[in-house]
Amino acid sequence: MTEVIVVGGGAAGMLAAWRAAQRGARVTLLEKKSRLGTKILISGGGKCNLTHAGEMEEIRRQFRSNEAGFLKPSFYRFTNEDFLELLTGQGMKVYTRPDGRIFPVPPTDAKDVVEILERHVRDAGVKVRLDCPVEKILVEGGVVTGVQVGEKVLPCTRLIVAVGGSSFPGTGCTGDGWKWLAELGHTIVRLTAALAPLYLDPTPPDDWSGVALRDCVLRARKQNPDSSTGKERMHWRGDLLFTHKGVSGPTALGVSREIAEALPENSTVEVDLYPDEAFEQVTARLLAQAQQNPKKTLLGLIDDAPLPERLRKPLLESAKLDPATRCAQLTAKDRNRLANTIKGWQVGRVRAVPLERGEVVAGGVALDEVDSKTMESRKIKGLYLCGEVLDIAGPVGGYNLQAAWSTGIVAGDSAAQNAVE
Ligand SMILES: Cc1cc2nc3c(=O)[nH]c(=O)nc-3n(C[C@H](O)[C@H](O)[C@H](O)COP(=O)(O)OP(=O)(O)OC[C@H]3O[C@@H](n4cnc5c(N)ncnc54)[C@H](O)[C@@H]3O)c2cc1C
């Protein structure tokens, strides 16, 4: 009989299966899709942001405090360096971007990452079954006994559930785990989009689509019932990309979880184009520039702003200024309005944060129902949970894959230990 079954051949599942087999357990890995690691293949736009550089303590702190607390034992048991060794030991070279994000050196990419991980899994003796969608977890008397695949029952003494979340369902992640685990008595913390684009109302004009703003701050605010903007929910610094439905890019992804969690309350988003300058500095600079160039039009005045040409006229119109006005005619009131717009350009009300387009889903199996030292369920004996199925969602930067690698290893370790005892 198979001692350990791992359901889900993604980031967490592959590492769990590999580690359990390495520890001497007989392991079968069941994957719904026709290949392993489908979501890894699309990660980082196919480049795969493997993990983040630095101390694990620093990496852990990027998660919300309850998530950071839960991740502590697994992050120290299997670190970013430990993971990278798995790849570099097989000849892959990796590099660290100035922002700390670690990637394979091109031309190697996500495909090579999956290939290496699959090699580790197979070399360790794991039996891999593809095109094998699990339908149900079988439990008797509070103890795992197996899984159901079609008409067949596959028995096991230890089961690792690593089926991920429910974004990008084409990757095989359709939220199956949450349905099974809720039926078995686990609490599923509210599921919301995270690291997702924002759909806006009104949608940006067609010719803005594809235009990027570099190094700005996107600020999300509560929208009050009278349509005025209210308290800040979240802000994120980085690049912003206009799309035909709204905004995307690191800043949009960075504020998306807080906006999604606040629903059904409305949110608006605004852009600060000069995050390093206070409002007063912007007005002083506008005054000095206008005095030096009295004949320039306002359109000419903002041509050194970090604003693509296509957006300059709309920015001025948003400040209720005529782009053809000469700088000499710019009143103090106009200047303040322009500085206000530069520091907080309203780009729209958030109509939706599409969960299926998010890099991860926030929410999932409640962390206090899982032992963080072993990843074993506190509800069902012999059941281990790892990866995105848990209520964990980190920011962009390689943090989510690291959470999957580390929790997968701990699940594999503990399941194997208990299976072969
Ligand atoms: C577009 C995109 C880009 C991303 N980029 C990055 C990045 O660069 N860096 C980063 O850190 N994170 C990134 N992420 C997030 C990261 O990919 C996930 O956090 C990570 O893959 C989660 O690992 P997991 O093992 O829990 O789930 P997954 O890797 O999603 O694996 C789950 C597996 O379970 C299988 N499965 C599901 N249901 C069943 C079933 N019933 N039976 C059998 N098998 C089943 C699925 O087919 C899938 O293969 C990105 C995500 C997306 C969507």
CSV table of C-alpha atoms and ligand atoms in Angstrom, one decimal:
chain,number,residue,atom,x,y,z
A,1,MET,CA,0.0,0.0,0.0
A,2,THR,CA,1.2,3.5,-0.7
A,3,GLU,CA,2.1,5.3,2.5
A,4,VAL,CA,2.0,8.8,1.3
A,5,ILE,CA,-0.2,10.4,-1.4
A,6,VAL,CA,0.4,13.9,-2.5
A,7,VAL,CA,-2.5,15.6,-4.3
A,8,GLY,CA,-1.3,18.5,-6.6
A,9,GLY,CA,1.9,18.6,-8.6
A,10,GLY,CA,2.6,22.3,-8.2
A,11,ALA,CA,5.3,24.1,-6.2
A,12,ALA,CA,4.4,22.8,-2.8
A,13,GLY,CA,3.3,19.3,-4.0
A,14,MET,CA,6.5,18.6,-5.9
A,15,LEU,CA,8.7,19.5,-3.0
A,16,ALA,CA,6.5,17.6,-0.5
A,17,ALA,CA,6.6,14.5,-2.7
A,18,TRP,CA,10.4,14.7,-3.2
A,19,ARG,CA,11.1,15.2,0.5
A,20,ALA,CA,8.8,12.4,1.6
A,21,ALA,CA,10.4,10.0,-0.8
A,22,GLN,CA,13.9,11.1,0.2
A,23,ARG,CA,12.9,10.3,3.8
A,24,GLY,CA,12.1,6.8,2.9
A,25,ALA,CA,8.3,6.8,2.3
A,26,ARG,CA,6.6,5.3,-0.7
A,27,VAL,CA,5.0,8.3,-2.4
A,28,THR,CA,2.5,8.8,-5.2
A,29,LEU,CA,2.0,12.2,-6.6
A,30,LEU,CA,-1.4,12.8,-8.3
A,31,GLU,CA,-1.8,15.7,-10.7
A,32,LYS,CA,-4.9,16.8,-12.4
A,33,LYS,CA,-3.2,18.2,-15.5
A,34,SER,CA,-1.2,16.4,-18.1
A,35,ARG,CA,2.1,17.9,-16.8
A,36,LEU,CA,3.6,19.0,-13.5
A,37,GLY,CA,4.0,22.6,-12.4
A,38,THR,CA,1.6,24.4,-14.7
A,39,LYS,CA,1.3,27.4,-12.6
A,40,ILE,CA,5.1,27.7,-12.1
A,41,LEU,CA,5.3,27.8,-15.9
A,42,ILE,CA,3.4,31.1,-16.0
A,43,SER,CA,5.0,32.6,-12.9
A,44,GLY,CA,6.9,35.8,-13.3
A,45,GLY,CA,5.6,36.0,-16.9
A,46,GLY,CA,7.4,32.7,-17.6
A,47,LYS,CA,10.7,34.0,-16.1
A,48,CYS,CA,9.8,32.6,-12.6
A,49,ASN,CA,10.6,34.8,-9.6
A,50,LEU,CA,11.9,31.9,-7.6
A,51,THR,CA,12.2,33.5,-4.2
A,52,HIS,CA,13.6,36.6,-2.5
A,53,ALA,CA,17.1,37.4,-1.4
A,54,GLY,CA,18.0,38.1,2.2
A,55,GLU,CA,17.5,36.7,5.6
A,56,MET,CA,14.4,34.5,6.1
A,57,GLU,CA,13.4,36.7,9.0
A,58,GLU,CA,13.1,39.7,6.6
A,59,ILE,CA,11.2,37.5,4.1
A,60,ARG,CA,8.8,36.3,6.8
A,61,ARG,CA,8.0,39.9,7.8
A,62,GLN,CA,6.7,40.7,4.4
A,63,PHE,CA,3.6,38.6,5.3
A,64,ARG,CA,0.8,39.7,7.5
A,65,SER,CA,1.6,39.0,11.1
A,66,ASN,CA,-0.6,35.9,11.6
A,67,GLU,CA,0.8,34.4,8.4
A,68,ALA,CA,4.4,35.4,9.3
A,69,GLY,CA,3.9,33.6,12.7
A,70,PHE,CA,2.7,30.5,11.0
A,71,LEU,CA,5.5,30.4,8.4
A,72,LYS,CA,8.3,30.8,11.0
A,73,PRO,CA,9.1,27.1,11.6
A,74,SER,CA,8.9,26.2,7.9
A,75,PHE,CA,10.9,29.2,6.7
A,76,TYR,CA,13.7,28.3,9.1
A,77,ARG,CA,13.5,24.6,8.2
A,78,PHE,CA,13.8,25.2,4.4
A,79,THR,CA,15.2,28.6,3.4
A,80,ASN,CA,15.6,30.5,0.1
A,81,GLU,CA,19.2,29.3,-0.1
A,82,ASP,CA,18.1,25.7,0.5
A,83,PHE,CA,15.7,26.0,-2.4
A,84,LEU,CA,18.2,27.6,-4.8
A,85,GLU,CA,20.6,24.8,-4.1
A,86,LEU,CA,18.1,22.4,-5.6
A,87,LEU,CA,18.4,24.3,-8.8
A,88,THR,CA,22.0,25.4,-8.8
A,89,GLY,CA,23.1,21.9,-7.9
A,90,GLN,CA,21.7,20.8,-11.2
A,91,GLY,CA,23.6,23.5,-13.1
A,92,MET,CA,21.0,26.3,-13.2
A,93,LYS,CA,22.4,29.8,-12.7
A,94,VAL,CA,20.3,32.4,-10.9
A,95,TYR,CA,20.6,36.1,-10.4
A,96,THR,CA,19.3,38.7,-8.0
A,97,ARG,CA,17.7,41.9,-9.2
A,98,PRO,CA,18.4,45.1,-7.4
A,99,ASP,CA,15.0,44.8,-5.7
A,100,GLY,CA,15.9,41.4,-4.2
A,101,ARG,CA,13.9,39.2,-6.6
A,102,ILE,CA,15.7,36.1,-7.7
A,103,PHE,CA,15.3,34.6,-11.2
A,104,PRO,CA,17.0,31.9,-13.4
A,105,VAL,CA,19.6,33.5,-15.6
A,106,PRO,CA,18.2,33.7,-19.2
A,107,PRO,CA,17.8,31.8,-21.4
A,108,THR,CA,16.8,29.4,-18.6
A,109,ASP,CA,13.3,30.1,-17.2
A,110,ALA,CA,10.3,28.6,-15.6
A,111,LYS,CA,10.3,25.6,-17.9
A,112,ASP,CA,13.8,24.7,-16.7
A,113,VAL,CA,12.7,25.1,-13.1
A,114,VAL,CA,9.9,22.7,-13.5
A,115,GLU,CA,12.1,20.3,-15.4
A,116,ILE,CA,14.7,20.2,-12.6
A,117,LEU,CA,12.1,19.9,-9.9
A,118,GLU,CA,10.4,17.0,-11.8
A,119,ARG,CA,13.8,15.3,-12.1
A,120,HIS,CA,14.3,15.5,-8.4
A,121,VAL,CA,10.8,14.1,-7.8
A,122,ARG,CA,11.3,11.2,-10.2
A,123,ASP,CA,14.9,10.4,-9.1
A,124,ALA,CA,13.7,10.1,-5.5
A,125,GLY,CA,11.4,7.3,-6.7
A,126,VAL,CA,8.0,9.2,-6.5
A,127,LYS,CA,5.4,7.5,-8.6
A,128,VAL,CA,3.9,10.4,-10.7
A,129,ARG,CA,0.3,10.0,-12.1
A,130,LEU,CA,-0.7,12.8,-14.5
A,131,ASP,CA,-4.3,13.5,-15.7
A,132,CYS,CA,-5.4,12.2,-12.4
A,133,PRO,CA,-8.0,14.6,-10.9
A,134,VAL,CA,-8.8,13.7,-7.3
A,135,GLU,CA,-12.5,14.1,-6.4
A,136,LYS,CA,-12.7,13.4,-2.7
A,137,ILE,CA,-10.7,12.9,0.4
A,138,LEU,CA,-11.7,9.7,2.3
A,139,VAL,CA,-11.7,9.8,6.1
A,140,GLU,CA,-12.8,7.2,8.7
A,141,GLY,CA,-13.1,8.0,12.4
A,142,GLY,CA,-11.2,11.3,12.0
A,143,VAL,CA,-8.2,9.5,10.2
A,144,VAL,CA,-7.3,9.8,6.5
A,145,THR,CA,-7.8,6.6,4.6
A,146,GLY,CA,-7.3,7.6,0.9
A,147,VAL,CA,-8.6,9.6,-2.0
A,148,GLN,CA,-11.2,9.0,-4.7
A,149,VAL,CA,-10.3,9.3,-8.4
A,150,GLY,CA,-13.3,8.6,-10.6
A,151,GLU,CA,-14.6,5.2,-9.6
A,152,LYS,CA,-11.3,4.2,-8.0
A,153,VAL,CA,-10.3,4.5,-4.3
A,154,LEU,CA,-6.5,5.0,-3.8
A,155,PRO,CA,-5.7,4.1,-0.2
A,156,CYS,CA,-3.0,5.8,1.9
A,157,THR,CA,-2.1,6.3,5.5
A,158,ARG,CA,-0.8,9.9,5.0
A,159,LEU,CA,-2.2,12.4,2.6
A,160,ILE,CA,-0.7,15.8,1.6
A,161,VAL,CA,-3.1,18.2,0.0
A,162,ALA,CA,-1.2,20.7,-2.2
A,163,VAL,CA,-3.9,21.7,-4.7
A,164,GLY,CA,-3.2,25.5,-4.6
A,165,GLY,CA,-5.9,28.2,-4.9
A,166,SER,CA,-8.4,29.1,-7.6
A,167,SER,CA,-6.8,31.9,-9.7
A,168,PHE,CA,-5.9,31.1,-13.3
A,169,PRO,CA,-8.1,28.0,-13.3
A,170,GLY,CA,-6.6,26.9,-16.6
A,171,THR,CA,-3.6,25.8,-14.5
A,172,GLY,CA,-5.7,23.2,-12.8
A,173,CYS,CA,-6.3,25.3,-9.7
A,174,THR,CA,-10.1,25.3,-9.2
A,175,GLY,CA,-10.4,25.6,-5.5
A,176,ASP,CA,-11.0,21.8,-5.0
A,177,GLY,CA,-9.1,21.7,-1.7
A,178,TRP,CA,-11.3,24.3,0.0
A,179,LYS,CA,-14.5,22.4,-0.9
A,180,TRP,CA,-13.1,19.1,0.5
A,181,LEU,CA,-11.6,20.6,3.6
A,182,ALA,CA,-14.7,22.6,4.4
A,183,GLU,CA,-16.7,19.3,4.2
A,184,LEU,CA,-14.2,17.8,6.6
A,185,GLY,CA,-14.8,20.6,9.2
A,186,HIS,CA,-12.0,23.0,8.4
A,187,THR,CA,-12.7,26.7,8.4
A,188,ILE,CA,-12.1,28.4,5.1
A,189,VAL,CA,-11.2,32.1,5.7
A,190,ARG,CA,-13.0,34.3,3.2
A,191,LEU,CA,-11.4,34.0,-0.3
A,192,THR,CA,-10.6,37.2,-2.1
A,193,ALA,CA,-8.3,38.3,-4.9
A,194,ALA,CA,-4.8,39.3,-4.2
A,195,LEU,CA,-2.0,40.5,-6.5
A,196,ALA,CA,-4.7,41.1,-9.1
A,197,PRO,CA,-5.3,43.9,-11.6
A,198,LEU,CA,-8.0,46.4,-10.9
A,199,TYR,CA,-11.0,46.9,-13.1
A,200,LEU,CA,-12.0,50.6,-13.1
A,201,ASP,CA,-15.2,52.6,-13.6
A,202,PRO,CA,-14.9,54.5,-15.9
A,203,THR,CA,-12.5,52.3,-17.9
A,204,PRO,CA,-9.5,54.3,-19.1
A,205,PRO,CA,-9.7,55.7,-22.7
A,206,ASP,CA,-8.7,53.1,-25.3
A,207,ASP,CA,-5.5,54.9,-26.2
A,208,TRP,CA,-4.2,54.7,-22.7
A,209,SER,CA,-4.1,50.9,-22.8
A,210,GLY,CA,-0.4,49.8,-22.6
A,211,VAL,CA,0.8,53.1,-21.2
A,212,ALA,CA,3.1,52.7,-18.2
A,213,LEU,CA,3.9,55.1,-15.3
A,214,ARG,CA,7.3,54.5,-13.7
A,215,ASP,CA,8.0,54.7,-10.0
A,216,CYS,CA,4.8,56.3,-8.9
A,217,VAL,CA,2.6,55.6,-5.8
A,218,LEU,CA,-0.8,54.1,-6.3
A,219,ARG,CA,-3.1,54.9,-3.4
A,220,ALA,CA,-6.4,53.2,-2.7
A,221,ARG,CA,-9.0,55.1,-0.7
A,222,LYS,CA,-12.4,54.3,0.7
A,223,GLN,CA,-15.1,55.9,-1.4
A,224,ASN,CA,-17.7,57.5,0.8
A,225,PRO,CA,-21.4,57.2,0.0
A,226,ASP,CA,-21.5,60.8,-1.2
A,227,SER,CA,-18.8,59.8,-3.8
A,228,SER,CA,-16.0,61.8,-2.0
A,229,THR,CA,-12.7,60.0,-1.4
A,230,GLY,CA,-12.0,59.0,2.2
A,231,LYS,CA,-9.5,57.2,4.3
A,232,GLU,CA,-6.5,55.5,2.7
A,233,ARG,CA,-6.7,51.7,2.6
A,234,MET,CA,-3.3,51.0,1.1
A,235,HIS,CA,-0.6,52.4,-1.1
A,236,TRP,CA,2.1,50.8,-3.2
A,237,ARG,CA,5.2,52.3,-4.9
A,238,GLY,CA,6.4,51.1,-8.3
A,239,ASP,CA,5.2,50.9,-11.9
A,240,LEU,CA,1.7,51.2,-13.1
A,241,LEU,CA,0.2,50.0,-16.3
A,242,PHE,CA,-3.0,51.1,-17.9
A,243,THR,CA,-5.1,48.3,-19.4
A,244,HIS,CA,-8.3,48.4,-21.4
A,245,LYS,CA,-10.2,47.5,-18.2
A,246,GLY,CA,-8.3,49.5,-15.6
A,247,VAL,CA,-4.8,49.3,-14.1
A,248,SER,CA,-2.3,46.6,-13.6
A,249,GLY,CA,1.4,46.3,-12.8
A,250,PRO,CA,3.1,46.0,-9.4
A,251,THR,CA,1.3,49.0,-7.8
A,252,ALA,CA,-2.1,47.7,-8.8
A,253,LEU,CA,-1.3,44.2,-7.6
A,254,GLY,CA,0.1,45.7,-4.4
A,255,VAL,CA,-3.1,47.4,-3.3
A,256,SER,CA,-5.5,44.8,-4.7
A,257,ARG,CA,-5.9,42.6,-1.6
A,258,GLU,CA,-6.9,45.4,0.7
A,259,ILE,CA,-9.5,46.7,-1.9
A,260,ALA,CA,-10.9,43.2,-2.5
A,261,GLU,CA,-11.1,42.5,1.3
A,262,ALA,CA,-13.0,45.8,1.8
A,263,LEU,CA,-15.7,44.9,-0.7
A,264,PRO,CA,-18.7,45.6,-0.9
A,265,GLU,CA,-17.3,49.0,0.3
A,266,ASN,CA,-16.2,51.0,-2.7
A,267,SER,CA,-12.7,52.2,-3.3
A,268,THR,CA,-11.1,54.7,-5.6
A,269,VAL,CA,-7.5,54.8,-6.7
A,270,GLU,CA,-5.2,57.8,-7.3
A,271,VAL,CA,-1.7,58.2,-8.5
A,272,ASP,CA,1.1,60.2,-6.9
A,273,LEU,CA,3.4,61.1,-9.8
A,274,TYR,CA,6.1,62.6,-7.6
A,275,PRO,CA,6.3,60.4,-4.5
A,276,ASP,CA,9.6,61.9,-3.3
A,277,GLU,CA,8.3,65.5,-3.2
A,278,ALA,CA,5.8,66.9,-0.7
A,279,PHE,CA,2.9,69.0,-2.1
A,280,GLU,CA,4.7,72.2,-1.1
A,281,GLN,CA,7.8,71.2,-3.1
A,282,VAL,CA,5.7,70.5,-6.2
A,283,THR,CA,4.0,73.9,-6.0
A,284,ALA,CA,7.3,75.6,-5.5
A,285,ARG,CA,8.8,73.8,-8.4
A,286,LEU,CA,5.8,74.6,-10.7
A,287,LEU,CA,6.1,78.3,-9.6
A,288,ALA,CA,9.8,78.5,-10.4
A,289,GLN,CA,9.4,76.8,-13.8
A,290,ALA,CA,6.4,79.0,-14.7
A,291,GLN,CA,8.4,82.1,-13.8
A,292,GLN,CA,11.4,81.0,-15.9
A,293,ASN,CA,9.2,80.1,-18.9
A,294,PRO,CA,6.3,82.6,-18.9
A,295,LYS,CA,5.6,82.0,-22.6
A,296,LYS,CA,5.4,78.2,-22.4
A,297,THR,CA,2.0,76.6,-22.4
A,298,LEU,CA,1.0,74.4,-19.5
A,299,LEU,CA,1.4,71.4,-21.7
A,300,GLY,CA,5.0,72.4,-22.2
A,301,LEU,CA,5.4,73.1,-18.4
A,302,ILE,CA,4.7,69.5,-17.5
A,303,ASP,CA,6.8,67.9,-20.3
A,304,ASP,CA,9.5,67.0,-17.8
A,305,ALA,CA,7.1,65.2,-15.5
A,306,PRO,CA,7.5,61.4,-15.3
A,307,LEU,CA,4.3,61.3,-17.4
A,308,PRO,CA,4.0,59.7,-20.9
A,309,GLU,CA,3.0,62.2,-23.5
A,310,ARG,CA,-0.4,60.6,-24.1
A,311,LEU,CA,-1.4,61.4,-20.5
A,312,ARG,CA,-0.3,65.0,-20.2
A,313,LYS,CA,-3.4,66.6,-21.6
A,314,PRO,CA,-5.7,64.4,-19.6
A,315,LEU,CA,-3.8,65.3,-16.4
A,316,LEU,CA,-4.2,69.0,-17.1
A,317,GLU,CA,-7.9,68.5,-17.9
A,318,SER,CA,-8.3,66.6,-14.7
A,319,ALA,CA,-6.9,69.6,-12.9
A,320,LYS,CA,-9.5,71.7,-14.8
A,321,LEU,CA,-6.7,73.6,-16.7
A,322,ASP,CA,-6.6,74.4,-20.4
A,323,PRO,CA,-3.4,72.9,-21.8
A,324,ALA,CA,-2.9,76.0,-24.1
A,325,THR,CA,-2.8,78.4,-21.1
A,326,ARG,CA,0.5,80.3,-20.9
A,327,CYS,CA,2.6,79.8,-17.7
A,328,ALA,CA,2.4,83.6,-17.1
A,329,GLN,CA,-1.3,83.3,-16.6
A,330,LEU,CA,-1.1,80.4,-14.1
A,331,THR,CA,-2.6,81.7,-10.9
A,332,ALA,CA,-1.7,80.4,-7.4
A,333,LYS,CA,-5.1,78.7,-7.3
A,334,ASP,CA,-4.4,76.9,-10.6
A,335,ARG,CA,-1.0,75.9,-9.4
A,336,ASN,CA,-2.3,74.4,-6.3
A,337,ARG,CA,-4.9,72.5,-8.3
A,338,LEU,CA,-2.2,71.2,-10.6
A,339,ALA,CA,0.0,70.2,-7.8
A,340,ASN,CA,-2.9,68.4,-6.1
A,341,THR,CA,-3.6,66.5,-9.3
A,342,ILE,CA,0.1,65.6,-9.7
A,343,LYS,CA,0.1,64.3,-6.1
A,344,GLY,CA,-3.2,62.5,-6.2
A,345,TRP,CA,-4.5,62.0,-9.8
A,346,GLN,CA,-7.9,60.2,-9.5
A,347,VAL,CA,-7.9,57.4,-12.1
A,348,GLY,CA,-11.2,55.8,-11.2
A,349,ARG,CA,-13.4,53.9,-8.9
A,350,VAL,CA,-12.6,50.2,-8.6
A,351,ARG,CA,-15.4,48.2,-10.2
A,352,ALA,CA,-13.9,44.8,-9.6
A,353,VAL,CA,-10.8,42.9,-8.5
A,354,PRO,CA,-11.0,39.7,-10.5
A,355,LEU,CA,-10.0,36.8,-8.3
A,356,GLU,CA,-9.3,34.5,-11.3
A,357,ARG,CA,-6.7,37.0,-12.6
A,358,GLY,CA,-4.8,37.3,-9.3
A,359,GLU,CA,-1.3,35.7,-8.8
A,360,VAL,CA,-2.6,34.3,-5.6
A,361,VAL,CA,-5.9,34.0,-3.7
A,362,ALA,CA,-6.0,35.5,-0.1
A,363,GLY,CA,-7.9,33.4,2.4
A,364,GLY,CA,-8.0,29.6,2.6
A,365,VAL,CA,-7.7,27.0,5.4
A,366,ALA,CA,-7.5,28.8,8.7
A,367,LEU,CA,-4.0,28.7,10.0
A,368,ASP,CA,-4.9,27.9,13.6
A,369,GLU,CA,-6.3,24.6,12.4
A,370,VAL,CA,-3.0,23.4,11.1
A,371,ASP,CA,0.2,22.6,13.1
A,372,SER,CA,2.8,25.0,11.7
A,373,LYS,CA,5.6,22.7,12.8
A,374,THR,CA,4.3,19.7,10.9
A,375,MET,CA,1.6,21.1,8.5
A,376,GLU,CA,-0.7,18.4,9.9
A,377,SER,CA,-4.4,19.2,10.2
A,378,ARG,CA,-5.6,19.6,13.7
A,379,LYS,CA,-9.0,18.2,12.6
A,380,ILE,CA,-8.0,15.1,10.7
A,381,LYS,CA,-5.2,12.7,11.5
A,382,GLY,CA,-2.8,11.9,8.7
A,383,LEU,CA,-3.8,14.9,6.6
A,384,TYR,CA,-1.2,17.5,5.8
A,385,LEU,CA,-1.8,20.8,4.0
A,386,CYS,CA,0.8,23.1,2.3
A,387,GLY,CA,1.0,25.9,-0.2
A,388,GLU,CA,-1.7,28.3,-1.3
A,389,VAL,CA,-4.5,26.1,0.0
A,390,LEU,CA,-3.6,27.7,3.3
A,391,ASP,CA,-4.7,31.2,4.4
A,392,ILE,CA,-1.4,32.7,3.2
A,393,ALA,CA,-0.8,35.4,0.5
A,394,GLY,CA,2.4,37.3,0.3
A,395,PRO,CA,3.3,40.3,-1.8
A,396,VAL,CA,4.9,40.2,-5.2
A,397,GLY,CA,8.6,39.4,-5.0
A,398,GLY,CA,9.0,35.6,-4.9
A,399,TYR,CA,7.4,35.4,-1.5
A,400,ASN,CA,4.5,33.2,-2.5
A,401,LEU,CA,6.7,30.5,-4.1
A,402,GLN,CA,9.0,30.5,-1.1
A,403,ALA,CA,5.9,29.9,1.1
A,404,ALA,CA,5.0,27.0,-1.1
A,405,TRP,CA,8.5,25.5,-1.2
A,406,SER,CA,9.0,25.7,2.6
A,407,THR,CA,5.5,24.5,3.7
A,408,GLY,CA,5.8,21.7,1.1
A,409,ILE,CA,9.1,20.5,2.5
A,410,VAL,CA,7.7,20.5,6.1
A,411,ALA,CA,4.6,18.6,5.0
A,412,GLY,CA,6.7,16.0,3.1
A,413,ASP,CA,9.1,15.6,6.1
A,414,SER,CA,6.4,15.1,8.6
A,415,ALA,CA,4.2,12.9,6.5
A,416,ALA,CA,7.1,10.6,5.8
A,417,GLN,CA,8.3,10.5,9.4
A,418,ASN,CA,4.8,9.4,10.5
A,419,ALA,CA,4.3,7.0,7.6
A,420,VAL,CA,7.4,5.0,8.1
A,421,GLU,CA,7.5,5.0,11.9
B,1,LIG,C1,0.4,34.6,-13.3
B,1,LIG,C2,1.0,34.2,-12.1
B,1,LIG,C3,2.4,34.6,-11.9
B,1,LIG,C4,3.0,34.3,-10.6
B,1,LIG,N1,4.3,34.6,-10.5
B,1,LIG,C5,4.9,34.3,-9.3
B,1,LIG,C6,6.3,34.6,-9.1
B,1,LIG,O1,7.0,35.0,-10.1
B,1,LIG,N2,6.9,34.4,-7.9
B,1,LIG,C7,6.1,33.9,-6.9
B,1,LIG,O2,6.7,33.7,-5.8
B,1,LIG,N3,4.8,33.5,-7.0
B,1,LIG,C8,4.2,33.7,-8.2
B,1,LIG,N4,2.9,33.3,-8.4
B,1,LIG,C9,2.2,32.6,-7.3
B,1,LIG,C10,2.7,31.2,-7.2
B,1,LIG,O3,2.7,30.6,-8.5
B,1,LIG,C11,1.8,30.4,-6.3
B,1,LIG,O4,1.8,31.0,-5.0
B,1,LIG,C12,2.3,28.9,-6.1
B,1,LIG,O5,2.3,28.3,-7.4
B,1,LIG,C13,1.4,28.2,-5.2
B,1,LIG,O6,1.9,26.8,-5.1
B,1,LIG,P1,1.0,25.6,-4.7
B,1,LIG,O7,1.8,24.4,-4.8
B,1,LIG,O8,0.2,25.9,-3.5
B,1,LIG,O9,-0.1,25.6,-5.9
B,1,LIG,P2,0.2,25.4,-7.5
B,1,LIG,O10,1.6,25.6,-7.9
B,1,LIG,O11,-0.9,26.2,-8.1
B,1,LIG,O12,-0.1,23.8,-7.7
B,1,LIG,C14,-1.3,23.2,-7.4
B,1,LIG,C15,-1.5,22.0,-8.3
B,1,LIG,O13,-2.5,21.2,-7.9
B,1,LIG,C16,-3.2,20.6,-9.0
B,1,LIG,N5,-4.6,20.3,-8.6
B,1,LIG,C17,-5.6,21.1,-8.3
B,1,LIG,N6,-6.7,20.4,-8.0
B,1,LIG,C18,-6.4,19.1,-8.2
B,1,LIG,C19,-7.1,17.9,-8.0
B,1,LIG,N7,-8.4,17.9,-7.7
B,1,LIG,N8,-6.5,16.7,-8.2
B,1,LIG,C20,-5.2,16.7,-8.6
B,1,LIG,N9,-4.4,17.8,-8.8
B,1,LIG,C21,-5.0,19.0,-8.5
B,1,LIG,C22,-3.1,21.7,-10.0
B,1,LIG,O14,-3.3,21.3,-11.3
B,1,LIG,C23,-1.7,22.3,-9.8
B,1,LIG,O15,-0.8,21.7,-10.6
B,1,LIG,C24,2.3,33.6,-9.6
B,1,LIG,C25,1.0,33.2,-9.9
B,1,LIG,C26,0.4,33.5,-11.1
B,1,LIG,C27,-1.0,33.0,-11.3
